[in-house]
Coordinates of C-alpha atoms in Angstrom, one line a residue:
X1 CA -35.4 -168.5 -126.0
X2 CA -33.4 -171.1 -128.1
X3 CA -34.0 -173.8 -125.3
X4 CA -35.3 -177.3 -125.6
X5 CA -35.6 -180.9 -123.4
X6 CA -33.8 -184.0 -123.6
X7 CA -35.0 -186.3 -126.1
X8 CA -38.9 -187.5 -125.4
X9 CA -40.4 -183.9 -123.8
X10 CA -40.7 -181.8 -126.8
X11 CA -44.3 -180.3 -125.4
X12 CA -43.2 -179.8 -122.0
X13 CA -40.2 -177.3 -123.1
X14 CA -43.0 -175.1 -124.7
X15 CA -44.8 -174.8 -121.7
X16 CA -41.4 -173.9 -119.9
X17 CA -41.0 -171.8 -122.5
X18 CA -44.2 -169.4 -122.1
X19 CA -44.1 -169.9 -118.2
X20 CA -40.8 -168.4 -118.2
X21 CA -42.1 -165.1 -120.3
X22 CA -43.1 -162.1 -117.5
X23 CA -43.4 -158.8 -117.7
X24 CA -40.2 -156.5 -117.8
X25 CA -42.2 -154.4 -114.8
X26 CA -42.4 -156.5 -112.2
X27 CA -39.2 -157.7 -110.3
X28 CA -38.7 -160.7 -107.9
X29 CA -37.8 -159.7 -104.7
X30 CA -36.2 -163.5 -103.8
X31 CA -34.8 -166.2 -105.6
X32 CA -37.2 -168.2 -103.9
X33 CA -40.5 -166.5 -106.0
X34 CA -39.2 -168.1 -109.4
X35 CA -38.6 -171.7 -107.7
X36 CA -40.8 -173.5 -109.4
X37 CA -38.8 -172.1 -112.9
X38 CA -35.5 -172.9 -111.3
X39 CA -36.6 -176.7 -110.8
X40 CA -37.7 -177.1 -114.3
X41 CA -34.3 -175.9 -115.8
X42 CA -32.4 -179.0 -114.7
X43 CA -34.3 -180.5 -117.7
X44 CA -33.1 -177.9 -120.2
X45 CA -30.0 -177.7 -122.3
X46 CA -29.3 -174.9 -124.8
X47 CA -29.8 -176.3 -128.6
X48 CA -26.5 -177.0 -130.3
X49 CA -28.3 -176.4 -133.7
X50 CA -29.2 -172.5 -132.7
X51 CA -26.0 -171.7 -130.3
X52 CA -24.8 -169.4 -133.3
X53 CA -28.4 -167.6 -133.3
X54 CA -27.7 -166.7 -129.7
X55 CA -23.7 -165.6 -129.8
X56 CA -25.0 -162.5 -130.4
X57 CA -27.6 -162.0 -128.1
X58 CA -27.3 -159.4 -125.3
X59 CA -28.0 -162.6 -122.4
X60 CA -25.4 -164.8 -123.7
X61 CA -23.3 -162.3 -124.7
X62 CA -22.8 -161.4 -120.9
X63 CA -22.8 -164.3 -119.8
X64 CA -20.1 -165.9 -122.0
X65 CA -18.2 -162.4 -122.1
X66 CA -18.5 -160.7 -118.9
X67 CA -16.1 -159.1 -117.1
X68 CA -15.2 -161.7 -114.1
X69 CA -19.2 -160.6 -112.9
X70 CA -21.1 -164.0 -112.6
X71 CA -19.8 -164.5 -109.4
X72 CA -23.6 -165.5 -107.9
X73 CA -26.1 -168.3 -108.8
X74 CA -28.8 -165.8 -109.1
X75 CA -27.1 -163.7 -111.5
X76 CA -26.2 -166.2 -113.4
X77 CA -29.9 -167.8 -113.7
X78 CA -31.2 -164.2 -114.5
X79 CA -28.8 -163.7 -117.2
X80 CA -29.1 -167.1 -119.2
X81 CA -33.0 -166.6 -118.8
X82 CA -33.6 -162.8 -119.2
X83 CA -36.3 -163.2 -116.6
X84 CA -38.5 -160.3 -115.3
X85 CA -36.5 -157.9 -117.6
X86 CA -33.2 -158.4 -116.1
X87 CA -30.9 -156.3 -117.9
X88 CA -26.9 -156.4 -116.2
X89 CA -25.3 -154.6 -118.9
X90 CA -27.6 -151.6 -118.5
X91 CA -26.0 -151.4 -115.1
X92 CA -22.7 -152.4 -113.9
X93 CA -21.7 -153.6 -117.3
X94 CA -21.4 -150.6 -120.0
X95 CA -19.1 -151.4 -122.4
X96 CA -18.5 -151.4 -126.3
X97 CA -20.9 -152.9 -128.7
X98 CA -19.5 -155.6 -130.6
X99 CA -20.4 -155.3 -133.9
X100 CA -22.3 -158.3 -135.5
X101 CA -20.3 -159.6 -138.3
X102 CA -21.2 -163.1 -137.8
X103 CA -19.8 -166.4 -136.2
X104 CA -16.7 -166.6 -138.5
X105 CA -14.4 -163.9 -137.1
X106 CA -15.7 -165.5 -133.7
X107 CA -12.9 -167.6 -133.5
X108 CA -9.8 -165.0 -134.5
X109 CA -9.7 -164.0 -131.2
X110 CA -8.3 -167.3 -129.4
X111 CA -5.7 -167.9 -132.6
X112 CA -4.8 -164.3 -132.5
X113 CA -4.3 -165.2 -128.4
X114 CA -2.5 -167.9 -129.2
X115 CA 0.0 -165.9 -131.3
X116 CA 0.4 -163.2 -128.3
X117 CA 1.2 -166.2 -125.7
X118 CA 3.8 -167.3 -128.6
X119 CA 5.3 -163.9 -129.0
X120 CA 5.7 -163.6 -125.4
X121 CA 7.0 -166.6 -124.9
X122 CA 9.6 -166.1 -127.6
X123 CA 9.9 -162.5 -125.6
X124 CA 10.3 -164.0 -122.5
X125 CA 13.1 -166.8 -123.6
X126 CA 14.8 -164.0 -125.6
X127 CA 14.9 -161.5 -122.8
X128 CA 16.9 -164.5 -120.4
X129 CA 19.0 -165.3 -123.2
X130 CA 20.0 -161.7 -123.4
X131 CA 20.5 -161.8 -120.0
X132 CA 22.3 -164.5 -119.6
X133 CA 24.8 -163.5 -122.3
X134 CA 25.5 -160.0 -120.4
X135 CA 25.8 -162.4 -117.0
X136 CA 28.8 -164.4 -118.8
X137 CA 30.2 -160.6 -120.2
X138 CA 29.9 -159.2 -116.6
X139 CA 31.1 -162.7 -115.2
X140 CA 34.1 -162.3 -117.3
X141 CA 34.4 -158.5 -116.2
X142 CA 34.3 -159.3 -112.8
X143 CA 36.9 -161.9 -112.7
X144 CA 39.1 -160.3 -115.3
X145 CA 39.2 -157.1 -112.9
X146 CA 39.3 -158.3 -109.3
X147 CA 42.2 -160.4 -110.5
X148 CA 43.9 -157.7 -112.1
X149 CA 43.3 -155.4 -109.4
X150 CA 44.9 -158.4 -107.1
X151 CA 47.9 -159.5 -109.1
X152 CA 48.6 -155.7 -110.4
X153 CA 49.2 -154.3 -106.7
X154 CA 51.1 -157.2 -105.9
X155 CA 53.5 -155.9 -108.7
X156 CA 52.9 -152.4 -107.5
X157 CA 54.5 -153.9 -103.9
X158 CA 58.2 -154.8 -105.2
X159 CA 58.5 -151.4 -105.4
X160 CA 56.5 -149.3 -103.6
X161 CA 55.8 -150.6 -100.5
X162 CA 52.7 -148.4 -99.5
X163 CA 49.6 -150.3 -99.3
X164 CA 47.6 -147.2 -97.5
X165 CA 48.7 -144.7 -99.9
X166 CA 47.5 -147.2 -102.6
X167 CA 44.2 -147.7 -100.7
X168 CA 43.9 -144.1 -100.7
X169 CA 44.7 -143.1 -104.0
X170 CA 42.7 -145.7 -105.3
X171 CA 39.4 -144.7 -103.1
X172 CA 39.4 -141.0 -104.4
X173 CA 38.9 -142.5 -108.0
X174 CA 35.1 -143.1 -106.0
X175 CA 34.2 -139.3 -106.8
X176 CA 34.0 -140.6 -110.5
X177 CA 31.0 -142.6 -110.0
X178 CA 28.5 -139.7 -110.0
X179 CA 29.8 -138.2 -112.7
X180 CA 29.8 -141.4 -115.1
X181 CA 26.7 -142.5 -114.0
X182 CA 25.0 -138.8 -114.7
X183 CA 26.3 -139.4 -118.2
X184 CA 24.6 -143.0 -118.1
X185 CA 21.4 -141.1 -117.7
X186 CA 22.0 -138.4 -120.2
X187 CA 22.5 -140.7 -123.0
X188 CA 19.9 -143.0 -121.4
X189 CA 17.0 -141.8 -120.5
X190 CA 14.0 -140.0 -122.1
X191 CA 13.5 -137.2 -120.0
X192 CA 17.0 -135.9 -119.4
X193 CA 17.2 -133.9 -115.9
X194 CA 20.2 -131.1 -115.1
X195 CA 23.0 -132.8 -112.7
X196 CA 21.3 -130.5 -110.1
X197 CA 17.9 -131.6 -110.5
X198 CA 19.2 -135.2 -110.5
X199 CA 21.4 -134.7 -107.5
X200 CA 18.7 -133.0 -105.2
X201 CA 16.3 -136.3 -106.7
X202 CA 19.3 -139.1 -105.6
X203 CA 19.9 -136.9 -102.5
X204 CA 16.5 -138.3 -100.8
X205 CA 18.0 -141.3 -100.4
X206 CA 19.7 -139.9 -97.5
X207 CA 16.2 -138.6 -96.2
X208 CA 13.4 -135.5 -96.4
X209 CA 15.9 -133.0 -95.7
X210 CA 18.6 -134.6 -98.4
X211 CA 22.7 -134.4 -97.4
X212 CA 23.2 -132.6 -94.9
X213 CA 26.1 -132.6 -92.7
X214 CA 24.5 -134.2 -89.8
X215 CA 23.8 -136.7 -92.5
X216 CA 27.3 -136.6 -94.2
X217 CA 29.0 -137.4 -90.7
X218 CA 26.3 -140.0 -89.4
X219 CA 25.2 -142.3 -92.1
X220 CA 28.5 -141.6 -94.8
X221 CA 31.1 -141.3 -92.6
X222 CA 31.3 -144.4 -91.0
X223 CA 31.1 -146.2 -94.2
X224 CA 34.3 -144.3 -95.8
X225 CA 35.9 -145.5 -92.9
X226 CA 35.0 -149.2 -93.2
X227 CA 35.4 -149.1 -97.4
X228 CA 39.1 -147.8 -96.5
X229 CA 39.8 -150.5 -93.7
X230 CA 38.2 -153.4 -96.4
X231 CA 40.6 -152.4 -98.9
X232 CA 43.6 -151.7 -97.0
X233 CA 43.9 -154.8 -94.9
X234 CA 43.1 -156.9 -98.5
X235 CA 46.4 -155.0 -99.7
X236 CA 48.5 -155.7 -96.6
X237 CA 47.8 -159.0 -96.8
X238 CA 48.9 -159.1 -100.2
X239 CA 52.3 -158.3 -98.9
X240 CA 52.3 -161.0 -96.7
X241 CA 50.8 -164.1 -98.5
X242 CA 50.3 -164.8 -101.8
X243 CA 47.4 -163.7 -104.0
X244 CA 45.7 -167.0 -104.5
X245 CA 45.8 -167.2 -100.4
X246 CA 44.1 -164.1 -100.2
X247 CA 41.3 -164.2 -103.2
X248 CA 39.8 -167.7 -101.8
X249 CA 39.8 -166.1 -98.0
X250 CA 38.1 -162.9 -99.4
X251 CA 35.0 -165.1 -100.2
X252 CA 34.4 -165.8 -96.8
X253 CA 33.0 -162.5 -96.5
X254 CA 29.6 -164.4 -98.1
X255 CA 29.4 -166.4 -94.6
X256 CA 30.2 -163.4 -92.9
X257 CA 27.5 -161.0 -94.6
X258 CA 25.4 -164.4 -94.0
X259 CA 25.8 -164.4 -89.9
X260 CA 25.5 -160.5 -89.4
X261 CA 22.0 -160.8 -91.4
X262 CA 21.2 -163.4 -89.3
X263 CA 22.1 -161.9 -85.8
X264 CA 21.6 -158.2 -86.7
X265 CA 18.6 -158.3 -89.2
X266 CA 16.7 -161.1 -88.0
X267 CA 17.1 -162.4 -91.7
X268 CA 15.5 -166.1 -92.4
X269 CA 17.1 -168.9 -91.0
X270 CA 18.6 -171.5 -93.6
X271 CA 20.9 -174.4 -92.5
X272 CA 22.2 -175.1 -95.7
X273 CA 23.9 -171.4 -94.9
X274 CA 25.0 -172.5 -92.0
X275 CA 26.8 -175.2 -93.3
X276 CA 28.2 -173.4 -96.0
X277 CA 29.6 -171.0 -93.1
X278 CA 31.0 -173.6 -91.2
X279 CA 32.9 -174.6 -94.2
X280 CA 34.5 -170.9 -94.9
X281 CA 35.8 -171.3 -91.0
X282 CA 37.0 -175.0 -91.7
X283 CA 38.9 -173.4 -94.9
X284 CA 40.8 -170.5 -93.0
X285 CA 41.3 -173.0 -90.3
X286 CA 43.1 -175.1 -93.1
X287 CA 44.7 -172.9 -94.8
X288 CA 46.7 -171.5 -91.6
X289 CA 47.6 -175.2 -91.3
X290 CA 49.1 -175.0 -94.8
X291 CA 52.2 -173.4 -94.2
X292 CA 52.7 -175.1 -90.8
X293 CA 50.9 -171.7 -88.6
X294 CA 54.3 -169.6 -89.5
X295 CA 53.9 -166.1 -87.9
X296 CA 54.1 -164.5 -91.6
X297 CA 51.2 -166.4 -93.0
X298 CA 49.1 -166.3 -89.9
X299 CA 49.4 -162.4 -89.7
X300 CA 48.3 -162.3 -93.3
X301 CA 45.5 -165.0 -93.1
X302 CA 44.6 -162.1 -90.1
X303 CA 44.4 -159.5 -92.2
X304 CA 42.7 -160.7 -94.8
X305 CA 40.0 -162.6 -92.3
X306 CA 40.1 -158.9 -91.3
X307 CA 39.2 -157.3 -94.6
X308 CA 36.3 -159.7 -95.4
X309 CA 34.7 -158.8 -92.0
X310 CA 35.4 -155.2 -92.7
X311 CA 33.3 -156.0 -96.2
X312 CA 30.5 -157.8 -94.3
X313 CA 30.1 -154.9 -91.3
X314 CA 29.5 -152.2 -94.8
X315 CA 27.2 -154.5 -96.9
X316 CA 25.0 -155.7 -93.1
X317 CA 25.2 -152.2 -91.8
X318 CA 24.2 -150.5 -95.0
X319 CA 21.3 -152.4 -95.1
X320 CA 20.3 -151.6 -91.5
X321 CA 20.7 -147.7 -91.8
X322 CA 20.1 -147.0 -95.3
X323 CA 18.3 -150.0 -97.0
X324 CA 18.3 -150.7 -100.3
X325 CA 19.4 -148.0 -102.8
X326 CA 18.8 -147.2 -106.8
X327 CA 21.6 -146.5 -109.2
X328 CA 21.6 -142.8 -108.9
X329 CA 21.5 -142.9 -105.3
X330 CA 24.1 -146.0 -104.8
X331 CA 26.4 -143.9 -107.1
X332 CA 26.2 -140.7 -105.6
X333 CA 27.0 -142.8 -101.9
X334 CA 30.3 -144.1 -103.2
X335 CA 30.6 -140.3 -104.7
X336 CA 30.6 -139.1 -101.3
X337 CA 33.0 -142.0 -99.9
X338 CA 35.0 -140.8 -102.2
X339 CA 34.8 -137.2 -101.4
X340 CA 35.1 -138.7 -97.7
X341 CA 38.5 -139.8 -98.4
X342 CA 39.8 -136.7 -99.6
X343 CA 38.8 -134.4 -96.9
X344 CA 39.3 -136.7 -93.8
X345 CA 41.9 -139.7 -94.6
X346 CA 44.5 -137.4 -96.8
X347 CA 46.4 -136.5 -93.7
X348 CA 47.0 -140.3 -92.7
X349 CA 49.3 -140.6 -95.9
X350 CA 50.8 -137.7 -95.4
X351 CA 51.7 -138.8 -91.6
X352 CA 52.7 -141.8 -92.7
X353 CA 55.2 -140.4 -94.9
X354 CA 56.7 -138.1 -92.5
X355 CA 57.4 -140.7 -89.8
X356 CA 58.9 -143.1 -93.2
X357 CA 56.0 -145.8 -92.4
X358 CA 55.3 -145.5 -96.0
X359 CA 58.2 -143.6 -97.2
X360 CA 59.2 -143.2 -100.8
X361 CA 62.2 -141.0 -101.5
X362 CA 60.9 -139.1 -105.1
X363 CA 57.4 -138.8 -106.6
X364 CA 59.5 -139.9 -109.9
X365 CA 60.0 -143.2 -108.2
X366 CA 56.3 -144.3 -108.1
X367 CA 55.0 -146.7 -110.6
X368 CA 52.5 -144.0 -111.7
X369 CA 51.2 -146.8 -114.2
X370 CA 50.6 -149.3 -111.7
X371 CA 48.7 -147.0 -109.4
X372 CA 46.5 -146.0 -112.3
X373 CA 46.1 -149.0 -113.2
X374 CA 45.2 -150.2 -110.4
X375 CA 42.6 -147.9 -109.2
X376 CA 41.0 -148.4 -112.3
X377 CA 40.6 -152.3 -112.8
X378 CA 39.1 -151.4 -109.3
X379 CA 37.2 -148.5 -109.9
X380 CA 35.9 -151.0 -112.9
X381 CA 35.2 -154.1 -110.5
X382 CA 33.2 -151.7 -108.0
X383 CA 31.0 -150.4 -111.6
X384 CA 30.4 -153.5 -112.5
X385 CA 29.1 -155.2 -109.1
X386 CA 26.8 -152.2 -108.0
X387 CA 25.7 -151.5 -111.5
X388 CA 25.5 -155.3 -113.5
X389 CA 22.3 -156.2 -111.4
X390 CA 20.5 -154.0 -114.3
X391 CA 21.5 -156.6 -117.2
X392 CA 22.1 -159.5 -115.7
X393 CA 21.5 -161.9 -112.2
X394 CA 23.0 -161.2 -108.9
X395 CA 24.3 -164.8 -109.0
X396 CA 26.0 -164.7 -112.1
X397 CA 27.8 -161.4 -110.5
X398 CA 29.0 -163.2 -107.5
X399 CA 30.4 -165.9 -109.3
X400 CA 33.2 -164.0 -110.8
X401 CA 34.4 -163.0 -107.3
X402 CA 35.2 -166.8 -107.1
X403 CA 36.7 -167.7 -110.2
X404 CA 38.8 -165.1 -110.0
X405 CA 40.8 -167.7 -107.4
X406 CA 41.6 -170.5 -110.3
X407 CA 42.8 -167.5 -112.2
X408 CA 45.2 -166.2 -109.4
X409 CA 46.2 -169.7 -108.9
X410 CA 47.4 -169.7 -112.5
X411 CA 49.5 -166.8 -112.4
X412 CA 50.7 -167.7 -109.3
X413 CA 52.3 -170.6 -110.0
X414 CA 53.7 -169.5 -112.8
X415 CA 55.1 -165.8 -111.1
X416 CA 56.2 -167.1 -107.4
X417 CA 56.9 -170.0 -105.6
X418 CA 53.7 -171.3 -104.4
X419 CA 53.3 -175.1 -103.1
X420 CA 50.0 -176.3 -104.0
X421 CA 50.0 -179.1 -101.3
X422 CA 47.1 -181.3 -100.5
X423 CA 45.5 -179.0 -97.9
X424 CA 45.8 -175.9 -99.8
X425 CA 43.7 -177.5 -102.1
X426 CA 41.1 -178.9 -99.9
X427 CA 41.0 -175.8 -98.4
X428 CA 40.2 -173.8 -101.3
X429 CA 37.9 -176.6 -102.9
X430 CA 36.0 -176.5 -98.9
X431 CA 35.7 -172.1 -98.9
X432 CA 34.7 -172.1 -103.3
X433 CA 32.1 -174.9 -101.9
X434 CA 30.9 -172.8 -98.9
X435 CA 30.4 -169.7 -101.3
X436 CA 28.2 -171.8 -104.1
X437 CA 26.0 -172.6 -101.2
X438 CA 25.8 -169.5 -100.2
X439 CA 24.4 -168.4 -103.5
X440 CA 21.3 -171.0 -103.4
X441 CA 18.1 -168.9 -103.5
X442 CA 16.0 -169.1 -100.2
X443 CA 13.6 -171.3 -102.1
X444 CA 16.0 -173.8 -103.5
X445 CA 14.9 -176.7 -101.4
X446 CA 11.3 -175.8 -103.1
X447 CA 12.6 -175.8 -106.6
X448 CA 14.7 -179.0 -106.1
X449 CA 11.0 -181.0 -105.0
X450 CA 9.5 -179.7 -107.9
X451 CA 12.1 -180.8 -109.9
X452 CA 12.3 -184.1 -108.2
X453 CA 8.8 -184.5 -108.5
X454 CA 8.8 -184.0 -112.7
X455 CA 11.5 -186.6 -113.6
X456 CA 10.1 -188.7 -111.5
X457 CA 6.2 -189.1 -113.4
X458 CA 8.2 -188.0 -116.7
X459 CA 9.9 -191.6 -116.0
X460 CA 6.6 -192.6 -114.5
X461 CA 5.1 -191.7 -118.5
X462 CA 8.1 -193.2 -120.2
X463 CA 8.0 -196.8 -118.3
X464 CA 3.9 -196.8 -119.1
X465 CA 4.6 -196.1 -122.9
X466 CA 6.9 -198.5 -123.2
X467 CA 4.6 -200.8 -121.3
X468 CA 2.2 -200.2 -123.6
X469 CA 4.0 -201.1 -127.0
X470 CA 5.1 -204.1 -125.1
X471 CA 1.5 -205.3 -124.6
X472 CA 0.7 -204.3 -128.0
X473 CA 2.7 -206.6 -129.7
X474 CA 1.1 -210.0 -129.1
X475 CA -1.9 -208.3 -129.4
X476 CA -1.5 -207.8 -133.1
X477 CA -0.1 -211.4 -133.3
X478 CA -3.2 -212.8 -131.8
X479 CA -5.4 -210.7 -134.4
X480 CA -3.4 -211.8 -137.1
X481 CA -3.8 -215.7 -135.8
X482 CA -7.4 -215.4 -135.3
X483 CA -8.2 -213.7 -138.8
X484 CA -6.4 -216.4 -140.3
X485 CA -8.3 -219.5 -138.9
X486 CA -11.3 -217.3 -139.8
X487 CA -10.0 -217.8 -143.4

């Protein structure tokens, strides 16, 4: 059995020894008929000399190898012992025989886990580095074209003053996103599908029965109508106040989306969101002070207030009725808003030309460039929000939104006659502040402890080290001393 005593028993392990041999035909029926056994192996230890004699033996072998089955004393007695026949792997554990090379290769397999557990951790770092370089290329892309978008229809406005045929020119460029994101998949993915079989697969988003027109008019009707209000109060305030105004009271729209979770989806309470929506209020609040609450700038701080509401009512609502939504589905949804706007809102242009709300006097008068322009650095900006989460971090998206206000302030100051006073700029520092908190994970406060709680025994490790070459020092010296009067 490859079992002996402690030091000064030698005879008594033999006896345990042949007491311990039975026949493989009878069976014990309790734990409690081999007692006597089970008391005299608290004086046995398995012989370091002979451990590589019993690697390879079928006991050991389960109970050193076993798949996560030792869960009992009993079975674990019965295995190390082999008592009364007891035979696991004939059971419940049928595997593969290993094949008996020897001891050496014995150890291969923890170097060889070792060198997985290096690879994957050289996977895993490489895999967030990649991502975090796409994060600062869709950072970039984000900022470059919400800006753009921003300053371009401000342009567009000195000289065609139409904001809601802009809106709506811009908003039928939505029908694209289907298309480009069917040839995504085609280049993409191993098992290409026909644009019918993938549009009938993305259409059960919308349900069992797909789009109907129950559907169309219920769940993607009300949302063309908030997408056009979002983007057409954002351009008539652009009319009214200046860009870098209007970028830094968008991002309110984060406290907004924030309090509708809150109300309407019962989302979790945090009160370092609450703070950070208090602050978004404090900055519009501040930033109507800024020009002295002049009727101009108040109407356009209303619009805008307006427009990131609109934004929040979509994002809050399309979470309530829909949920969340995959690629294909999300852009087949702003597909349909798109095809939306070109059944249902054409005739508001239209109207608004005839009664010279929006009049232009000839179609070779529009800044065909601009409007092109514009509807794609937005058609761009929508792309890269909805579709970025797939190589980079939510976060990282969101935080273009809000440096796109330093780079409006730039251009601002250099295109118009903007006054950066002092509460302009304590309003913009107070809402860019709100919207970083508003970007903490839910388990921040967790992470922060933890945190905490490392630097403080890494210090705790650095102080005893140094304590300990301190003490070490006179030590030596005394040695030294002592040796020498020895001499």
């Amino acid at each position: 059995m490859g079992v002996r005593e402690f030091p000064g028993g030698s005879p008594r392990g033999k006896g345990i020894a042949a007491s311990m041999r039975r026949s493989p035909d009878v069976s014990p029926r309790r734990l409690s008929d081999i007692s006597p056994q089970l008391r005299q192996l608290k004086y046995l230890v398995v012989d370091e000399a002979i451990k590589e004699d019993l690697k390879w033996s079928r006991s050991v072998e389960d109970l050193t190898g076993g798949p996560a089955g030792l869960t009992s004393i009993e079975e674990r007695i019965l295995r190390i012992t082999g008592y009364y026949g007891y035979q696991p792997w004939a059971a419940s554990c049928k595997r593969e025989e290993r094949p008996r090379d020897g001891p050496g290769p014995a150890e291969a397999p923890a170097g060889a886990e070792a060198g997985r557990a290096n690879r994957s951790g050289c996977r895993c770092s490489g895999l967030q580095l990649r991502k975090l370089s796409w994060g600062l290329a869709v950072v970039l892309c984000v900022c470059a074209s919400w800006a753009g978008s921003t300053q371009l229809a401000k342009l567009t406005f000195q000289t065609f003053d139409a904001p809601f045929t802009l809106t709506w020119f811009a908003t039928t460029w939505n029908c694209l996103f289907f298309p480009l994101y069917y040839v995504g998949h085609v280049c993409k993915a191993a098992d290409r599908q026909s644009v019918k079989q993938r549009y009938r697969e993305c259409c059960r988003f919308f349900g069992d029965n797909g789009l109907t027109l129950k559907v169309f008019f219920t769940k993607a009707a009300p949302f063309g109508v908030l997408w056009t209000l979002t983007n057409y109060l954002y351009l008539h305030a652009i009319k009214k106040i200046n860009t870098t105004d209007v970028s830094v009271l968008f991002c309110c729209n984060k406290a907004f989306v924030f309090l509708l979770s809150w109300i309407v989806l019962r989302d979790r309470f945090m009160g370092v969101r609450i703070v950070a929506a208090i602050l978004a209020i404090a900055g519009i609040v501040m930033m109507t002070y800024a020009d002295g609450f002049h009727s101009h700038s108040v109407i356009g701080i209303a619009l805008v207030v307006g427009s990131a509401s609109m934004s929040a009512l979509y994002k809050v609502l399309f979470k309530l009725l829909l949920g969340s939504a995959k690629f294909g589905e999300a852009a087949l949804f702003l597909s349909i808003l798109g095809v939306f706007n070109v059944l249902f809102i054409t005739c508001i242009p239209v109207i608004l030309y005839f009664t010279k709300v929006e009049y232009w006097s000839s179609f070779n008068d529009i800044p065909w460039g601009n409007l092109c322009g514009f509807s794609v650095l937005l058609l761009t900006f929508n792309i890269v929000l909805n579709f970025g989460i797939a190589v980079t971090y939510p976060t990282l998206m969101s935080l273009g939104i809000v440096l796109s206000v330093p780079v409006n302030a730039v251009v601002d100051h250099y295109t118009s006659e903007i006054v950066f006073n002092g509460v302009r700029v304590i309003a913009i520092i107070i809402i860019g502040l709100g919207f970083l908190l508003l970007l903490l994970p839910e388990e921040w406060d967790v992470w922060l402890v933890k945190l905490l709680t490392r630097l403080k025994v890494r210090k705790k490790e650095e102080t005893a080290e140094g304590g300990g070459d301190l003490g070490s020092g006179p030590r030596n010296k005394s040695r030294r001393a002592r040796s020498s009067f020895a001499r």
